[in-house]
mmCIF file of N, CA and C in Angstrom:
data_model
loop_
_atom_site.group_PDB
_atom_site.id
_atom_site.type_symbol
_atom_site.label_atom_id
_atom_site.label_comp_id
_atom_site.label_asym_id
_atom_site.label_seq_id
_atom_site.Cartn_x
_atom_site.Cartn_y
_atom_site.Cartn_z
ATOM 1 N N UNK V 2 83.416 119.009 171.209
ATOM 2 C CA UNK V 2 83.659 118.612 169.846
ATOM 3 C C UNK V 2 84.011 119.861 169.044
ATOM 4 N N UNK V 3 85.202 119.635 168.622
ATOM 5 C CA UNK V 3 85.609 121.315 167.653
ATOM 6 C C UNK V 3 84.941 121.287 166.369
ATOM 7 N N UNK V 4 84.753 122.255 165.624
ATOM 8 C CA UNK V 4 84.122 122.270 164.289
ATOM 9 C C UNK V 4 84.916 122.353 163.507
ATOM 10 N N UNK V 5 84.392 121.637 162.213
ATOM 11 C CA UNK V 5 85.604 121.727 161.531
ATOM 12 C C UNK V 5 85.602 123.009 160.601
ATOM 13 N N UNK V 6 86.818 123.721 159.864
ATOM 14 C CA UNK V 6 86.789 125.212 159.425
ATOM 15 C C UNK V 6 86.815 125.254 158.019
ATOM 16 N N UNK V 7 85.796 125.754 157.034
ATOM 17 C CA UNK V 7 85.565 125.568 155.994
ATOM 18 C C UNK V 7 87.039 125.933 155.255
ATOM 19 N N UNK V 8 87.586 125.228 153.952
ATOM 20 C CA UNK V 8 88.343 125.404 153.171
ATOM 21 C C UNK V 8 88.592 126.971 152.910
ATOM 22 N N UNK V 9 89.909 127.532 153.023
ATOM 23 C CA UNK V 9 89.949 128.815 151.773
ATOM 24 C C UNK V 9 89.544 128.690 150.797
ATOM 25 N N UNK V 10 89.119 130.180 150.260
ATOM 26 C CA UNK V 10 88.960 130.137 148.390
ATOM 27 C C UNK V 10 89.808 130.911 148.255
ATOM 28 N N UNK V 11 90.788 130.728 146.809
ATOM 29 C CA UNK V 11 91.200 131.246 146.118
ATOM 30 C C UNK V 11 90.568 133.233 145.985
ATOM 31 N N UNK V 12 91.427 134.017 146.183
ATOM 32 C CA UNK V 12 90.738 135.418 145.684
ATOM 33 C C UNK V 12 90.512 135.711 143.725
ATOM 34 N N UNK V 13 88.870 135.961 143.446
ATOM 35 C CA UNK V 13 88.991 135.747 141.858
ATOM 36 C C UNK V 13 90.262 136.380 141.660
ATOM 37 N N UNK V 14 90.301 135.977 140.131
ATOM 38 C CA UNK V 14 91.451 136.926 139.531
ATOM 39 C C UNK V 14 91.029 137.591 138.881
ATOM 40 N N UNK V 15 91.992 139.096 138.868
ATOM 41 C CA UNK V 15 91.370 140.295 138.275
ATOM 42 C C UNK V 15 90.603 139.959 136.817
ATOM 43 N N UNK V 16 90.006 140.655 135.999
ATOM 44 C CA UNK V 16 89.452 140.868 135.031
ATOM 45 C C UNK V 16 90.776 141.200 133.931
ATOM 46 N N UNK V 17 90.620 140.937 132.852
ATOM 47 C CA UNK V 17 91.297 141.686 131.692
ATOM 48 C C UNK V 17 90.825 142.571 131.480
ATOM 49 N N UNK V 18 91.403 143.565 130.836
ATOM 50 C CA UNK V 18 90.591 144.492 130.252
ATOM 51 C C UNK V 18 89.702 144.119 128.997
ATOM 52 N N UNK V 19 88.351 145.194 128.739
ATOM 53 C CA UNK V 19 87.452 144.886 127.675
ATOM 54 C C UNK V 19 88.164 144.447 126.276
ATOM 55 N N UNK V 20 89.091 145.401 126.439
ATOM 56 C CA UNK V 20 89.567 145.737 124.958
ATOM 57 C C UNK V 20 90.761 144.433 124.491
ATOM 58 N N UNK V 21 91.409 143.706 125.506
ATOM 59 C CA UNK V 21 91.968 142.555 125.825
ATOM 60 C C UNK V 21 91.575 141.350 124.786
ATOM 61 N N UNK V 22 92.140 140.939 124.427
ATOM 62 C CA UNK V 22 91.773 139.516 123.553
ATOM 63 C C UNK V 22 91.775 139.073 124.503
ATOM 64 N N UNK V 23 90.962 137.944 124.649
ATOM 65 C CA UNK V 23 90.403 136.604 125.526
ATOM 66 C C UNK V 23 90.628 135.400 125.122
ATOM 67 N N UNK V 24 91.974 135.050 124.856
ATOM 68 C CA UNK V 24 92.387 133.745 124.090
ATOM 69 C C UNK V 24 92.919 132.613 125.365
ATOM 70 N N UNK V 25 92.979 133.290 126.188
ATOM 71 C CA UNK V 25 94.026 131.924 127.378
ATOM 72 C C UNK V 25 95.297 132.049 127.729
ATOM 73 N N UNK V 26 95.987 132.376 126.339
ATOM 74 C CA UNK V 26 97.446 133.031 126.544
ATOM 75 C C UNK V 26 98.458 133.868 127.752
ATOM 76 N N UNK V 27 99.453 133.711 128.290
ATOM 77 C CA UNK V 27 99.499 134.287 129.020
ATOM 78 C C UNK V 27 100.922 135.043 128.842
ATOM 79 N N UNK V 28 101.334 136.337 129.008
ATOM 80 C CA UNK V 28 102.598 136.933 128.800
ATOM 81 C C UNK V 28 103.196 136.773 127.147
ATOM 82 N N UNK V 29 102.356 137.568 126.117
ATOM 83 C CA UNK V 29 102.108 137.474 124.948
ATOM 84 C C UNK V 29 101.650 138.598 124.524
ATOM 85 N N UNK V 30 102.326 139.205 123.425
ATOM 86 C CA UNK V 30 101.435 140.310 122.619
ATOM 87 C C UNK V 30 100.251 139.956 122.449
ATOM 88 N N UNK V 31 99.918 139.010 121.896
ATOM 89 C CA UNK V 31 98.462 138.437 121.365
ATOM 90 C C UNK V 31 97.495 138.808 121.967
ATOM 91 N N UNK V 32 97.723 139.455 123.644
ATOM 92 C CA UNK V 32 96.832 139.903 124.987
ATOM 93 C C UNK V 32 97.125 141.110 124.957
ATOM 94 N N UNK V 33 97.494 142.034 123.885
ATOM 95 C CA UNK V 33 97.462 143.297 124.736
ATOM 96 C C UNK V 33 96.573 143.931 123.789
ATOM 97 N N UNK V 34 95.541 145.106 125.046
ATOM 98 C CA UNK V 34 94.674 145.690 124.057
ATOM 99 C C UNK V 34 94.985 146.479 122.765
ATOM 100 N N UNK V 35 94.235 146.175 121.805
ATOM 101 C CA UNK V 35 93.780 146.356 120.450
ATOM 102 C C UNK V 35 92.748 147.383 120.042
ATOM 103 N N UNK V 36 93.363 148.057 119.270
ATOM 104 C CA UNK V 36 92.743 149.087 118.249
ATOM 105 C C UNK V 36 92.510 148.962 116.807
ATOM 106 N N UNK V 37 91.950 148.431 116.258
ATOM 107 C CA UNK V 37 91.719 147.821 114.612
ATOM 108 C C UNK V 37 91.787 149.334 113.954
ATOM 109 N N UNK V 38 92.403 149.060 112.915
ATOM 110 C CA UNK V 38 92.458 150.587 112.098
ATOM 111 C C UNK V 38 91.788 150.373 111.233
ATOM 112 N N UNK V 39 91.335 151.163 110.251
ATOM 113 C CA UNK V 39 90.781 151.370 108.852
ATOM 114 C C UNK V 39 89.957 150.408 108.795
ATOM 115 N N UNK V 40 88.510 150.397 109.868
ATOM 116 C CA UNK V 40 87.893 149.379 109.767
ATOM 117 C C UNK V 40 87.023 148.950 108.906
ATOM 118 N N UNK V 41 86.567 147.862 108.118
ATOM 119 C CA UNK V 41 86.036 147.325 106.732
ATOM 120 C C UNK V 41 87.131 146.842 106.109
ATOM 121 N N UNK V 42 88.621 147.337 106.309
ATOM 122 C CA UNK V 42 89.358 147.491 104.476
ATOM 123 C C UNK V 42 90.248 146.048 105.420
ATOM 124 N N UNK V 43 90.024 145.196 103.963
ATOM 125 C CA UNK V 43 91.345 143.915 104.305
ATOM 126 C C UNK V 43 92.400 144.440 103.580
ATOM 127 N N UNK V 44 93.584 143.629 104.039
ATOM 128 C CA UNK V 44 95.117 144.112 103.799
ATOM 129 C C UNK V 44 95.416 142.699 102.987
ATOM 130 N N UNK V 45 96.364 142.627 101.990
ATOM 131 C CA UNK V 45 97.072 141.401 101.550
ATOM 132 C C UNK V 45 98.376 141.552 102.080
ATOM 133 N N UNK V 46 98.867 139.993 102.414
ATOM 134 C CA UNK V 46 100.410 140.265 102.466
ATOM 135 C C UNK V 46 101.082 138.840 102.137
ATOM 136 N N UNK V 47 102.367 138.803 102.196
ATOM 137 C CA UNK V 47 102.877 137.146 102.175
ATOM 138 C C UNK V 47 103.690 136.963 103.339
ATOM 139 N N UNK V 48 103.257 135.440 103.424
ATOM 140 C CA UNK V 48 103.363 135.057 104.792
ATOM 141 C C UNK V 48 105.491 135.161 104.221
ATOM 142 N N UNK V 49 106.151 135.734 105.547
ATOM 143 C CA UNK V 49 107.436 136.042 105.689
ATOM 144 C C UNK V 49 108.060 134.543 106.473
ATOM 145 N N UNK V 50 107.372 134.577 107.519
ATOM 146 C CA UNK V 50 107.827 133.208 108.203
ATOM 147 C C UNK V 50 106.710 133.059 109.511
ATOM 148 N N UNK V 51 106.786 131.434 109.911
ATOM 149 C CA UNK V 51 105.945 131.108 110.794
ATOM 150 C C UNK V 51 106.686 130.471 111.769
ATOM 151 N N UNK V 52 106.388 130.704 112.989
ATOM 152 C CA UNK V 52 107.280 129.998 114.030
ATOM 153 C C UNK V 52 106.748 129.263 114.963
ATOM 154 N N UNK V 53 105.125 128.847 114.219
ATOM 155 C CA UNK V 53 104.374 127.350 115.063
ATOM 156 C C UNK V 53 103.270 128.433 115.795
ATOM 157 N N UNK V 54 103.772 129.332 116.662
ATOM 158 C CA UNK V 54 102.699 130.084 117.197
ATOM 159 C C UNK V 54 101.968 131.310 116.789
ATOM 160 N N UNK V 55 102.959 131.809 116.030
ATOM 161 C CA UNK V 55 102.874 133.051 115.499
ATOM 162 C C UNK V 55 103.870 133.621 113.936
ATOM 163 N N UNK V 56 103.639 134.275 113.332
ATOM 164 C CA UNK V 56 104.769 134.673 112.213
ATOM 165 C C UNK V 56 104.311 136.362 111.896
ATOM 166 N N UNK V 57 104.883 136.426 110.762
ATOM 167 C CA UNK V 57 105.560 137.770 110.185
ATOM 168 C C UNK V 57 105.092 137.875 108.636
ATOM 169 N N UNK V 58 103.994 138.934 108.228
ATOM 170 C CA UNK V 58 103.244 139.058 107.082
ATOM 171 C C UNK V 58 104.104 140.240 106.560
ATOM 172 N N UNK V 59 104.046 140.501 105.677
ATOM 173 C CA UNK V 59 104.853 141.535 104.753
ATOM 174 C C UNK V 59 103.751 142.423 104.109
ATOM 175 N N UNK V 60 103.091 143.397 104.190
ATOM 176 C CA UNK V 60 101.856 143.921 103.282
ATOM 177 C C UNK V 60 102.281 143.909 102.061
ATOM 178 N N UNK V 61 101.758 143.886 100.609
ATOM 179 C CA UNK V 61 101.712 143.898 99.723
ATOM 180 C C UNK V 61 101.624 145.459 98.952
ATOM 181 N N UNK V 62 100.607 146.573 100.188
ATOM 182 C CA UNK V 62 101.103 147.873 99.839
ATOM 183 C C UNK V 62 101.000 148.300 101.319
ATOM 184 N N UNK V 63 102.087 149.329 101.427
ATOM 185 C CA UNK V 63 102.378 149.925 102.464
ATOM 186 C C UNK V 63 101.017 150.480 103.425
ATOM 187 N N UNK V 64 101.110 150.453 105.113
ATOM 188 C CA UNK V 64 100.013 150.482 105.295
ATOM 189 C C UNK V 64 100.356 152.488 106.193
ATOM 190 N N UNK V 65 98.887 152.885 105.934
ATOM 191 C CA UNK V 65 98.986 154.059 106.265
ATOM 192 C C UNK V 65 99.209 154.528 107.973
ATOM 193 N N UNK V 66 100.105 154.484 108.787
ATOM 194 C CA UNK V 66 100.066 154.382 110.143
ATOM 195 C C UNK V 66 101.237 154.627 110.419
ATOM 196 N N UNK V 67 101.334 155.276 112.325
ATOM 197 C CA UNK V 67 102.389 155.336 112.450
ATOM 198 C C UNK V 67 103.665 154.760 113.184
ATOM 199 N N UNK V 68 102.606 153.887 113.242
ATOM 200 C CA UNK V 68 103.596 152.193 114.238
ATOM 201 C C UNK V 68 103.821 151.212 112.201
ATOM 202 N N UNK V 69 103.336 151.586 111.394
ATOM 203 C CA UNK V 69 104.057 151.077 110.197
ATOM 204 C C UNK V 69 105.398 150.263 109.934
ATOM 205 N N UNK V 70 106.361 151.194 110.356
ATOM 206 C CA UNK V 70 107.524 151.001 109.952
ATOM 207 C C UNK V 70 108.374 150.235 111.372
ATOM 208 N N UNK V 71 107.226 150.145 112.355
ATOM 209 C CA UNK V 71 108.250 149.001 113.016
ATOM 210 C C UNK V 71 108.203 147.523 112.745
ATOM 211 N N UNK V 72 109.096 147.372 113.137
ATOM 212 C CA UNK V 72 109.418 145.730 112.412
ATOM 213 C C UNK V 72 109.723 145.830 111.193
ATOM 214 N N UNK V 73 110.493 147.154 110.807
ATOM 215 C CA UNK V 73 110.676 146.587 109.302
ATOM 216 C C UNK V 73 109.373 146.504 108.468
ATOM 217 N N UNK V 74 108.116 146.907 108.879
ATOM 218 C CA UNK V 74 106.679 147.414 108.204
ATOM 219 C C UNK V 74 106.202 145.790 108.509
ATOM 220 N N UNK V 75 106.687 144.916 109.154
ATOM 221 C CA UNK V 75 106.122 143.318 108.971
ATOM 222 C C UNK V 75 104.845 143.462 110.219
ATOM 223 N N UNK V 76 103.722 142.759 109.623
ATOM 224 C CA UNK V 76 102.648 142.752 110.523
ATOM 225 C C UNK V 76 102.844 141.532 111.357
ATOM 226 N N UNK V 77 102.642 141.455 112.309
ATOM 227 C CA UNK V 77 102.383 140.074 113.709
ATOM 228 C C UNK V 77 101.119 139.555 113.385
ATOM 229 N N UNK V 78 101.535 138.171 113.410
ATOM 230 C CA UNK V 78 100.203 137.535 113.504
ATOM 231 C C UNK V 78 100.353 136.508 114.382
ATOM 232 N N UNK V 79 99.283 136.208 114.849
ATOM 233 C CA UNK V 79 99.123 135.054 116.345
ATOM 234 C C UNK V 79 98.601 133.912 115.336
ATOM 235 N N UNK V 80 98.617 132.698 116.230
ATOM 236 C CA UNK V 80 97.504 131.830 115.522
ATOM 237 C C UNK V 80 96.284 131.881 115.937
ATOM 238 N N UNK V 81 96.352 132.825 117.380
ATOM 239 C CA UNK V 81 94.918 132.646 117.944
ATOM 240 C C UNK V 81 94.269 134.090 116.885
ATOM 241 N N UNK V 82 94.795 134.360 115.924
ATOM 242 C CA UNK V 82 94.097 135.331 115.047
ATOM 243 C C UNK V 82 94.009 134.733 113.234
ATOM 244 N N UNK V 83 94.225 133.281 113.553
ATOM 245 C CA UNK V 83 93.987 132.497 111.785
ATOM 246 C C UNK V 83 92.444 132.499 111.908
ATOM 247 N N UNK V 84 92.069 132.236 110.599
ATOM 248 C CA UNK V 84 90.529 131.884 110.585
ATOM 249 C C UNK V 84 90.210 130.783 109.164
ATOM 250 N N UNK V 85 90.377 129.503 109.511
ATOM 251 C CA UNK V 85 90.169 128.006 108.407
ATOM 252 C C UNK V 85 91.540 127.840 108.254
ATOM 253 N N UNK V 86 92.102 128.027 109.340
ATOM 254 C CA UNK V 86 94.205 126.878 109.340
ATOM 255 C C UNK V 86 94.331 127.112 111.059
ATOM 256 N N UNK V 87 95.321 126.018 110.743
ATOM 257 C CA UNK V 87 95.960 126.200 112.161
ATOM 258 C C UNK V 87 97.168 126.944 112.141
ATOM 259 N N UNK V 88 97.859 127.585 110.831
ATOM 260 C CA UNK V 88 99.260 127.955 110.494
ATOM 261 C C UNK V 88 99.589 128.566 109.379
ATOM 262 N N UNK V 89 100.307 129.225 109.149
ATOM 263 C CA UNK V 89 100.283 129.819 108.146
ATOM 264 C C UNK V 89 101.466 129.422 106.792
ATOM 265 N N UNK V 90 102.200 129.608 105.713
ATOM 266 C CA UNK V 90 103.013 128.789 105.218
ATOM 267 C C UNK V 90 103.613 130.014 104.597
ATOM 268 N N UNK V 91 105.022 129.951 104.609
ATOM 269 C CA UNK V 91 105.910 131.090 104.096
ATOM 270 C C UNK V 91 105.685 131.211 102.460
ATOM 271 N N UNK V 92 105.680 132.267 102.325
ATOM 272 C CA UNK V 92 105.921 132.452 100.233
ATOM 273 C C UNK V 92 103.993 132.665 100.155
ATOM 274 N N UNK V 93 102.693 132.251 100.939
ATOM 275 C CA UNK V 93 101.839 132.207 100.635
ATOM 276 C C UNK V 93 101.170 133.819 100.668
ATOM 277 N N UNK V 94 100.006 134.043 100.341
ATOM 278 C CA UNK V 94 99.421 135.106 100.250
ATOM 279 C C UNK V 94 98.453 134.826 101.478
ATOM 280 N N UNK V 95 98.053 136.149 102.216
ATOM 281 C CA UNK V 95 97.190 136.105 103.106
ATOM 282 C C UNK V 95 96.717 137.192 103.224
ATOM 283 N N UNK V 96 95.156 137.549 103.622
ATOM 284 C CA UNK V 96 93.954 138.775 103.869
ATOM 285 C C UNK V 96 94.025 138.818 105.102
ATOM 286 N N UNK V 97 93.923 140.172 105.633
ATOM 287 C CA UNK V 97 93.580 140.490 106.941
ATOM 288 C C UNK V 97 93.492 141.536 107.376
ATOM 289 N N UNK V 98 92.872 141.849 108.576
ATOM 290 C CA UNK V 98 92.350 143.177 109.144
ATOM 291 C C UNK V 98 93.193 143.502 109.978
ATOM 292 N N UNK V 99 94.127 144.756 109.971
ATOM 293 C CA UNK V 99 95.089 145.729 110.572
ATOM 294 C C UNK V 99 94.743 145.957 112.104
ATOM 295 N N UNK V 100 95.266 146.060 113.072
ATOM 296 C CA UNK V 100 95.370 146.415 114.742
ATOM 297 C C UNK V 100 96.431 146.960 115.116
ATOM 298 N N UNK V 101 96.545 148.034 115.894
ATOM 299 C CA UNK V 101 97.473 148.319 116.436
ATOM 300 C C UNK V 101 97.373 148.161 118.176
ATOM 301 N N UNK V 102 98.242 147.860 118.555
ATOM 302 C CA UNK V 102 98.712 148.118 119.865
ATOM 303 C C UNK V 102 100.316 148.435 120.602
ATOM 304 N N UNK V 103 100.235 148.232 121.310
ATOM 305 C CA UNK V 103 101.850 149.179 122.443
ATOM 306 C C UNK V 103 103.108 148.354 121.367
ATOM 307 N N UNK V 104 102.751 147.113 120.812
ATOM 308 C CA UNK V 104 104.410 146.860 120.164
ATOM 309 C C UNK V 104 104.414 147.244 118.491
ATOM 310 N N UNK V 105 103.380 147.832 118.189
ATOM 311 C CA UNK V 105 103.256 148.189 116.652
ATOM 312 C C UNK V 105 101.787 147.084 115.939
ATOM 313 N N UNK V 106 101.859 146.917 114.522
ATOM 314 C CA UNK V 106 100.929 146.521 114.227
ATOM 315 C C UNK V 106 100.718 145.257 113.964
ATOM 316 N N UNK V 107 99.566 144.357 114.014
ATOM 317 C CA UNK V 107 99.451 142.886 114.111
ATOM 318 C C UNK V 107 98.176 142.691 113.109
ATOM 319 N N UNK V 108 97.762 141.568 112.435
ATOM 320 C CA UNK V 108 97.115 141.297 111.340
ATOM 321 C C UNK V 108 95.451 140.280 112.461
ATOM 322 N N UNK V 109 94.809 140.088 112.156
ATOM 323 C CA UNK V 109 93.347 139.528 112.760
ATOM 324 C C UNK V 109 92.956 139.366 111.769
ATOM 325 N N UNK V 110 92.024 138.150 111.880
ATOM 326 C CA UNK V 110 91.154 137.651 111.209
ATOM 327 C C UNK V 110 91.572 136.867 109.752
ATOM 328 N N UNK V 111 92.890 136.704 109.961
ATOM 329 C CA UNK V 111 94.149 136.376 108.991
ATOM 330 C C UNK V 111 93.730 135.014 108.233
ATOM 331 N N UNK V 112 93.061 135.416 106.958
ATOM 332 C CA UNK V 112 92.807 133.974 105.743
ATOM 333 C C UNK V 112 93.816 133.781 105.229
ATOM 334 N N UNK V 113 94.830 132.699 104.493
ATOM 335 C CA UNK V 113 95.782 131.970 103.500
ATOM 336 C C UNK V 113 94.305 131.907 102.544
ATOM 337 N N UNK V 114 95.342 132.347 101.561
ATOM 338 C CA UNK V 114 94.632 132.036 100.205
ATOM 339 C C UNK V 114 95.148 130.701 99.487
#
């Protein structure tokens, strides 16, 4: 009588890194590690445009850094970084805490006023 041969497993998959947002996302800025700048101070800006997943904040005063001026100084924002919306709405005002990483700077913790 032959035995029968237990199933393969899958090998885990690597770890993200610590510094990694942990949202689910996959092949997305929204995942690459993060450095918060000037930590405590919120930023204002108006929402520029939203494109369902993500949009483009405008600061209200220039921010001190030297990934600043890419994009045209416009901050990235994810939705997996709103906090009380699912979205954000163009022409509106919005608070948030500054990050930088490898494509320039992105907004967290992002309130609509």
């Amino acid at each position: 009588m032959a035995s029968e041969e237990a199933p393969a497993t899958a090998p885990a998959p690597e770890a993200a890194p610590a510094t990694a947002k942990e949202d689910g996302g996959k092949g997305n800025s929204s995942n690459l590690p993060r450095k918060r700048i000037m930590y405590g101070q919120y930023f204002v800006g108006q929402v520029m445009e939203w494109k369902g997943k993500y949009g483009w904040v405008k600061p209200t005063e220039p921010i001190q850094h030297e990934k600043a001026e890419k994009r045209e100084g416009k901050i990235f924002v994810s939705k997996t970084d709103l906090v009380g919306c699912e979205e954000l709405t163009p022409g509106k005002l919005v608070q948030f805490h500054v990050f930088a990483d490898a494509t320039g700077l992105g907004g967290e913790e992002c309130l609509q006023a």
